[in-house]
XYZ file of C-alpha atoms in Angstrom:
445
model
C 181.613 42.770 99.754
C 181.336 44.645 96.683
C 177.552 42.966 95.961
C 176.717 43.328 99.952
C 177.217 47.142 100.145
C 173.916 48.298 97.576
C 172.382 45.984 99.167
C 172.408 47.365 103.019
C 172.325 51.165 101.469
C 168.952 49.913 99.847
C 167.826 48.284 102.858
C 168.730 51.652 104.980
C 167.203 54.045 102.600
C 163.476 51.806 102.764
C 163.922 51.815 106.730
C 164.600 56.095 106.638
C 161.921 56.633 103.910
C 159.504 54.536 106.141
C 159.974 56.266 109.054
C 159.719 59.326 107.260
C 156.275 58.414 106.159
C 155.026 57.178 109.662
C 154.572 61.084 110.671
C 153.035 61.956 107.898
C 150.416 59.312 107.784
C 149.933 59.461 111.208
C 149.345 63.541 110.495
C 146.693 62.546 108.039
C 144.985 60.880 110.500
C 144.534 63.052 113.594
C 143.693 66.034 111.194
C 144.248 66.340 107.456
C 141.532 65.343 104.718
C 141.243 62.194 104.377
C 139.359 59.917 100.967
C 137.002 58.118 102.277
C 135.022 56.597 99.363
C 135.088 60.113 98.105
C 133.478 61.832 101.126
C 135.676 63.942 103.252
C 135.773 62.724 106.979
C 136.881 66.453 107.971
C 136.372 66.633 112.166
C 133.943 68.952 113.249
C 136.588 70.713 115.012
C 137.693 71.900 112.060
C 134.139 72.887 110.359
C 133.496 74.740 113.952
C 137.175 76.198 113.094
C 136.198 77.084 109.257
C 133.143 79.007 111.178
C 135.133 80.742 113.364
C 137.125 82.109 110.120
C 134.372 83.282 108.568
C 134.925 87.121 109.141
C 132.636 89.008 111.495
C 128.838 90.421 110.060
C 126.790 92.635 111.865
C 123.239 92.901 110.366
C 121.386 96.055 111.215
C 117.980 95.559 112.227
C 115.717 97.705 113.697
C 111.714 98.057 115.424
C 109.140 99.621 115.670
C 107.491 98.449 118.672
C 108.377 98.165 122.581
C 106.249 94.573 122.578
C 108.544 93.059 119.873
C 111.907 94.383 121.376
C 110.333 92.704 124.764
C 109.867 89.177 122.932
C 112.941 89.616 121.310
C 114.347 89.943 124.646
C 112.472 87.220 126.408
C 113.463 84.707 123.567
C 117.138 86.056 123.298
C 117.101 86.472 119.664
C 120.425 87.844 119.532
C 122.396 84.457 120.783
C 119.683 81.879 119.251
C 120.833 83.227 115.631
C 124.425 83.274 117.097
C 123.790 79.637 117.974
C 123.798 79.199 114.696
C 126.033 81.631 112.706
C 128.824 82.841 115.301
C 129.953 85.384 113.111
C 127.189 87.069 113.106
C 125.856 89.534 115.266
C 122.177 91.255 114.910
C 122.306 94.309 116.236
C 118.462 95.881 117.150
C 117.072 99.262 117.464
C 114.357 100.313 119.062
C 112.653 103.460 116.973
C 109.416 105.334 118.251
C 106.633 103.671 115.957
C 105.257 107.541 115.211
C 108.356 108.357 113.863
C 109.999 105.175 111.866
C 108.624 105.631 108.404
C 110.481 108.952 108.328
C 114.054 108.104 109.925
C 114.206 105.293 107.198
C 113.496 108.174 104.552
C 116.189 109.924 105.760
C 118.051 107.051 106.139
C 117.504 106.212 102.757
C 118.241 110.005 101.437
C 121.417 109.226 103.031
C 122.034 105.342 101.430
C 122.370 104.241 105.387
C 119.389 101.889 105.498
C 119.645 99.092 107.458
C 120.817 95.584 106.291
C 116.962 94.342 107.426
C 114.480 96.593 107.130
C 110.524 95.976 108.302
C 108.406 98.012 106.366
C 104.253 97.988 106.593
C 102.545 97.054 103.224
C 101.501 100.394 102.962
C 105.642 101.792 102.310
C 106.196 99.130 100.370
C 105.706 101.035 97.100
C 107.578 104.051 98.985
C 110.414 102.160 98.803
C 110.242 99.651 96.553
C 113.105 101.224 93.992
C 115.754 100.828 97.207
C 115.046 97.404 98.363
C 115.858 94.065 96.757
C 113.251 91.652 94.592
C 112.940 88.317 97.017
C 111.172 86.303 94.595
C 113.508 83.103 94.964
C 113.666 83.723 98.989
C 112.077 79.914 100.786
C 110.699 81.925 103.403
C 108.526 83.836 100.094
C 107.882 81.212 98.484
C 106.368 79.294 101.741
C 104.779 82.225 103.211
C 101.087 82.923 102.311
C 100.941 86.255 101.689
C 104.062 87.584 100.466
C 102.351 87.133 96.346
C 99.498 89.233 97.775
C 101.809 92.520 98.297
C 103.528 92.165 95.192
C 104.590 95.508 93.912
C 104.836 95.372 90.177
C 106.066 91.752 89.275
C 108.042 91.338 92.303
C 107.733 90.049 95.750
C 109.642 92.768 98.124
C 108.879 92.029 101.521
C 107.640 88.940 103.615
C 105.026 89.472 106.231
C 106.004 88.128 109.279
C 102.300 87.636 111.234
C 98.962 87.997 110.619
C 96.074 88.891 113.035
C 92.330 90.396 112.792
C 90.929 93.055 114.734
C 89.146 92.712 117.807
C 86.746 94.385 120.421
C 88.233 93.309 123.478
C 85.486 92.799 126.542
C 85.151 92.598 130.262
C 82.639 88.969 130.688
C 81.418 89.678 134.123
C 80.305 93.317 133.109
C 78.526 91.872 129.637
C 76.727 89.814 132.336
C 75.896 92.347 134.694
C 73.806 93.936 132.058
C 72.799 90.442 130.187
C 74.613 91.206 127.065
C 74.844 88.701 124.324
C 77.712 89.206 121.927
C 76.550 91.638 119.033
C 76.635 90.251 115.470
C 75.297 93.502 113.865
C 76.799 97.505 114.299
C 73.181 98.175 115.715
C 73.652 96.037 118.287
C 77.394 96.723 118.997
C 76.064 100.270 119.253
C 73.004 99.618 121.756
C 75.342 97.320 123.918
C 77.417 100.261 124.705
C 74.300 102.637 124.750
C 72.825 99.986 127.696
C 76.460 99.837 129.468
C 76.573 103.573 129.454
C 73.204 104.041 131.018
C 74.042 101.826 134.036
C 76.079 104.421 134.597
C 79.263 102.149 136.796
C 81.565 101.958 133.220
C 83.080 103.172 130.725
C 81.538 101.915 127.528
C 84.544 102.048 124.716
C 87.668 103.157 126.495
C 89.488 105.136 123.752
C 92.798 107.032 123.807
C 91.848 109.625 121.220
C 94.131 111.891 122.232
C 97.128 109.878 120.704
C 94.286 109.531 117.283
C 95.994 106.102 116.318
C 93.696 104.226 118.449
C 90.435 105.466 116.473
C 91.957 103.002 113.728
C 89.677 100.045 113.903
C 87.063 102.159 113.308
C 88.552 104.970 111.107
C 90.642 103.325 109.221
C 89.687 99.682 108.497
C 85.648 100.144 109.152
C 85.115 101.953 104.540
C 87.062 98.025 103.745
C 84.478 96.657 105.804
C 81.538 98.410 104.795
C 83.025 97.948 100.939
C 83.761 94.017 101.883
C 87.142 95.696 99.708
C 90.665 94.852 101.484
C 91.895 97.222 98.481
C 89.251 99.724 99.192
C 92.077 102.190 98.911
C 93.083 101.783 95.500
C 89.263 101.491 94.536
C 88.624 105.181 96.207
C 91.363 106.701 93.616
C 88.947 105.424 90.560
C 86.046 108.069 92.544
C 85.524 111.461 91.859
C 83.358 111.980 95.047
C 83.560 108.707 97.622
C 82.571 111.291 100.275
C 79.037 110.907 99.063
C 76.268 109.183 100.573
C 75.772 105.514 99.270
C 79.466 105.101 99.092
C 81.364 102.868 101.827
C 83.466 105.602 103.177
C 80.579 107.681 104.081
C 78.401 104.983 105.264
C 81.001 103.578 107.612
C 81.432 107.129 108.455
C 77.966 107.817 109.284
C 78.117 104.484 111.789
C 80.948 105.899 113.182
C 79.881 109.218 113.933
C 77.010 107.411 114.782
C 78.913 105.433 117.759
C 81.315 108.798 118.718
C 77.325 110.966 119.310
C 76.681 108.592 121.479
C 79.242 109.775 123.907
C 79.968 105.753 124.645
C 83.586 106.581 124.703
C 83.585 108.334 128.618
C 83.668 112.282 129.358
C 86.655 113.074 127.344
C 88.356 110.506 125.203
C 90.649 113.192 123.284
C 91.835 114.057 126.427
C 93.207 110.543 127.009
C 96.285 109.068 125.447
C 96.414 105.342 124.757
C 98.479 104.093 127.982
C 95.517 105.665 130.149
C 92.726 103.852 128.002
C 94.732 100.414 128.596
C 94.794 101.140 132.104
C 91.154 102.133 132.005
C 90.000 98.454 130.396
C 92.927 96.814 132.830
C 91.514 98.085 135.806
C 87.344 97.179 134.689
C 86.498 100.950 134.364
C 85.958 100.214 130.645
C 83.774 97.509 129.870
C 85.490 97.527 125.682
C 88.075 98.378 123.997
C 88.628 98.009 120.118
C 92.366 96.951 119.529
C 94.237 94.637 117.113
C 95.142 91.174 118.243
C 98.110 92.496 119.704
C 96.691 93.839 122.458
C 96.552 90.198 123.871
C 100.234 90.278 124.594
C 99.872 94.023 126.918
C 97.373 92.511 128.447
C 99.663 89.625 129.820
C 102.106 91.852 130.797
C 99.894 94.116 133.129
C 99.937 93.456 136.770
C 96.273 92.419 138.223
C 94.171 91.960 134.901
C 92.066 88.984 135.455
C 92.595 87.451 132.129
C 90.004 84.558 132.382
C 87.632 87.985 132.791
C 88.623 88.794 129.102
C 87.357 88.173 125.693
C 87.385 88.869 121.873
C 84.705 89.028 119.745
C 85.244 90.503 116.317
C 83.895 94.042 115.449
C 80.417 93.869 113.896
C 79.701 96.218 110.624
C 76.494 95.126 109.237
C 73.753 96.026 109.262
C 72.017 92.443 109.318
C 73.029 89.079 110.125
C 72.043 87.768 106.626
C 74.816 90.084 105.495
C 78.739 89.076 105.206
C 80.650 89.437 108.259
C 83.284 91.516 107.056
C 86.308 91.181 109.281
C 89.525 92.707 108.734
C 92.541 90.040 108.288
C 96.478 91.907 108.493
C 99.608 91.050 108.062
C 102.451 93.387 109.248
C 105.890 93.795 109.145
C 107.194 92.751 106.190
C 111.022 92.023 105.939
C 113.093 93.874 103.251
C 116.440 93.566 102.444
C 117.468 97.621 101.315
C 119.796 97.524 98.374
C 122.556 99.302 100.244
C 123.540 96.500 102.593
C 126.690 95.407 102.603
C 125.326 91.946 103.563
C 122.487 90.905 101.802
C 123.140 87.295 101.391
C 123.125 87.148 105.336
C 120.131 89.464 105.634
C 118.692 86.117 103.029
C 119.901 83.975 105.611
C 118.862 86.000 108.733
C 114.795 86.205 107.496
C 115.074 82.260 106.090
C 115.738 81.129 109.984
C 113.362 84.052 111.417
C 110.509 81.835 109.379
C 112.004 78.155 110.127
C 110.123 75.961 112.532
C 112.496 76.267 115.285
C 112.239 79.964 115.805
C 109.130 81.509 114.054
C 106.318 78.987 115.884
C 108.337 79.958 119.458
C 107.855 83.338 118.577
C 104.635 83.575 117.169
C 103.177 81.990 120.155
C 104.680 83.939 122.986
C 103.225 86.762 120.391
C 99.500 85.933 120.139
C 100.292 86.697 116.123
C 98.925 84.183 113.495
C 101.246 82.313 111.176
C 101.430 83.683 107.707
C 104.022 80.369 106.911
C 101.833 77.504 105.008
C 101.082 74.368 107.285
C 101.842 76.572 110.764
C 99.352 76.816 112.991
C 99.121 78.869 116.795
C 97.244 78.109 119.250
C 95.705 81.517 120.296
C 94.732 80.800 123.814
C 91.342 81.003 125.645
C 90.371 84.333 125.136
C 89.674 83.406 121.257
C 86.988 81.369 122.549
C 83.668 81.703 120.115
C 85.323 84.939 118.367
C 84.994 83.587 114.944
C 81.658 81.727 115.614
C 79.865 84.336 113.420
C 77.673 83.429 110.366
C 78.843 84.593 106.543
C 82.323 85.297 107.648
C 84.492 86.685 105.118
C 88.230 87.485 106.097
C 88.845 91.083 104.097
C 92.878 91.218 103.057
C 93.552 95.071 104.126
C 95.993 96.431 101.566
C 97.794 99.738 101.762
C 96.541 101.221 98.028
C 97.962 101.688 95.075
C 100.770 104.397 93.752
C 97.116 106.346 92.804
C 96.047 106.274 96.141
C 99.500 107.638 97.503
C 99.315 110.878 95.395
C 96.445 111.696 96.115
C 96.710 111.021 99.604
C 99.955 112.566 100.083
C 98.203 115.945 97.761
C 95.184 116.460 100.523
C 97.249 115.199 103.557
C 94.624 112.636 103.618
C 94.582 111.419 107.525
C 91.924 108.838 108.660
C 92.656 109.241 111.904
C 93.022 113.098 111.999
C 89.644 112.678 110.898
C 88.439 110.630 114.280
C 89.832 113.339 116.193
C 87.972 116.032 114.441
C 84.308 113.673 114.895
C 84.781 113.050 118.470
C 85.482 116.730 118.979
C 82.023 117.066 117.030
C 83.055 118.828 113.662
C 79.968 119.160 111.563
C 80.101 115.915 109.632
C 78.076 116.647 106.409
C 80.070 119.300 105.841
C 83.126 117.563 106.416
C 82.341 115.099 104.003
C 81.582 117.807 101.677
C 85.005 119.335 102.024
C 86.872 116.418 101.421
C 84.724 115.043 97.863
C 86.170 118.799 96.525
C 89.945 118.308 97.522
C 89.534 114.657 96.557
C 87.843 115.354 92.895
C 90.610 117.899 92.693
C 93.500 115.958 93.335
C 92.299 113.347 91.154
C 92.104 115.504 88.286
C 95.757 116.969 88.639
């Protein structure tokens, strides 16, 4: 009795520790970590669980445009990133395009920038002291322009599309009047000229009175002429680029050149750009000059025939043996201001707005070219024979320098102020005269 005793208080103690253990094992095996040849077999339960920890990000991030809040809308932006990252929520605003450059200086006066800020190449330098280097971002490093807009040694936005420049056209009235698409600016100009004289059309529909839609020709036509993306920056080297035999005034002599012809209808300063969309909607206008953009309004409008519609690119030369100069953009470039409060997010955010899954979706639904390597849209039917053009050279428009700026923020310097003033017919020459003295002036300060 005195050997049995140990014995059976052994035996009970295994039997209690075992059954102690059964629980605990079993625990391990519904939902604790578990070694499995090193690799933990962690349910996704719990990873969905870990996401649901993660505490709750809202990324600021607003527009410029009406047609991009639209898409956004159509392709639900807002829940396909929350698909992915349900802790985060993008929140958009909508800002009038005239006045966005301005809230986000004020914005910035106030360090309340967003957390995602679009910028055009042109405010990149603006702002480049308040936004963050993305140098080591993949969607940089894959995209094809973002080394192009360097500002100093850093890359500090990504472009998110590119497109070229356009004159949009009716077909049936081009064959009304047995037009040919024009390769040169002379015949560009005598195609409206003979569309004008029939006397049923509106040559050039053009919303002057708004002045941003003169920018095809008043803004991007000196880089054409110059074959210069960076014409810009090369202007702040020149005492005098007002002066005949430079490309400013030469483009500007075509284009007063187009505006005397009165190709434009009675009055284009007195209408605004909706009423010169409806006017090419509707076949009163046989043209109008937009960016490729202008592909997407055109879906949306009610009763456009769009198999009536085409592109050709806008002709500058003056021969055929020349370079076809055609401007190439890319716009909106993503920033990340230094002030957010979640910039490895905002990283996150731009890396899927560029991954396959999202970017080619949204690029198509845009009309917008891919500026990611290796993606390519297809642009639809009215593209047909646009770029079949001989000597076609793609001109990179650039913004200009921090030269450029000065000077242009010293005179006021407004291209498109300046369309208004032609079509109103303000004496050109002396115009151009005007502007070589506050130009040599500013330069010299």
């Amino acid at each position: 009795m005195y050997n049995v005793r140990p014995r059976i208080t052994r035996i009970l103690s295994m039997i209690m520790i075992s059954a102690l253990m059964i629980p605990l094992v079993s625990g391990c095996t519904k939902g604790e970590k578990v070694a499995n040849n090193g690799k933990s077999t962690q349910p996704d339960t719990q990873q969905e669980q870990k996401e649901d920890k993660k505490d709750p990000v809202t990324l600021k991030f607003p527009i410029w445009s009406t047609i991009t809040e639209d898409l956004f809308t159509k392709l639900d932006l807002v829940n396909e990133y929350k698909k992915e990252h349900p802790n985060v929520t993008i929140e958009l605003e909508l800002l009038k395009d005239t006045e966005y450059e301005n809230t986000m200086k004020i914005r910035n006066s106030a360090n309340e920038l967003p957390d995602i800020l679009p910028l055009k190449s042109s405010w990149l330098i603006n702002f480049k002291d308040n936004i963050l280097p993305l140098d080591d971002l993949d969607a940089a490093k894959n995209n094809m322009f973002a080394a192009d807009f360097k500002v100093g040694d850093h890359i500090y936005g990504v472009p998110e599309s590119q497109f070229n420049e356009y004159v949009w056209y009716r077909k049936s009235i081009f064959k009304e009047y047995g037009l040919e698409i024009p390769k040169t600016w002379g015949e560009f100009v005598t195609a409206a000229k003979t569309i004008k004289d029939g006397g049923k059309y509106i040559p050039i529909a053009m919303g002057g009175k708004d002045a941003w839609p003169d920018y095809p020709f008043n803004e991007f036509m000196p880089s054409l002429e110059a074959g210069d993306g960076d014409y810009w920056s090369t202007m702040a080297t020149i005492d005098e680029p007002f002066t005949k035999g430079q490309a400013f005034y030469d483009a500007y002599a075509k284009i007063q050149e187009l505006y005397n012809a009165q190709v434009m209808g009675p009055d284009p300063l007195g209408v605004g750009f909706d009423q010169a969309k409806l006017m090419f909607g509707s076949n009163q206008a046989a043209m109008i000059a937009l960016g490729q953009w202008f592909g997407s309004d055109l879906k949306s409008m009610t009763d456009v025939d769009i198999n009536d519609v085409g592109a050709f690119l806008l002709p500058v030369r003056n021969s055929v043996d020349d370079p076809f100069n055609t401007i190439s953009m890319v716009d909106t470039f993503f920033t990340i201001p230094k002030t957010s409060k979640y910039p490895d997010e905002a990283k996150e955010f731009i890396n899927w707005f560029f991954s396959d899954a999202w970017y080619s979706k949204y690029l198509t639904e845009a009309q917008l070219q891919s500026t990611v390597k290796d993606v390519k849209i297809d642009l639809g039917t009215m593209f047909n024979g646009a770029f079949d053009v001989s000597n076609l050279n793609y001109v990179l428009n650039k913004g200009g320098n921090e030269d450029y700026k000065k000077i242009e923020s010293a005179i006021k310097f407004d291209v498109k102020k300046m369309g208004q003033d032609m079509m109103s017919g303000k004496d050109f020459n002396k115009m151009m005269q005007e502007m070589n003295k506050s130009w040599k002036n500013a330069r010299s300060k």
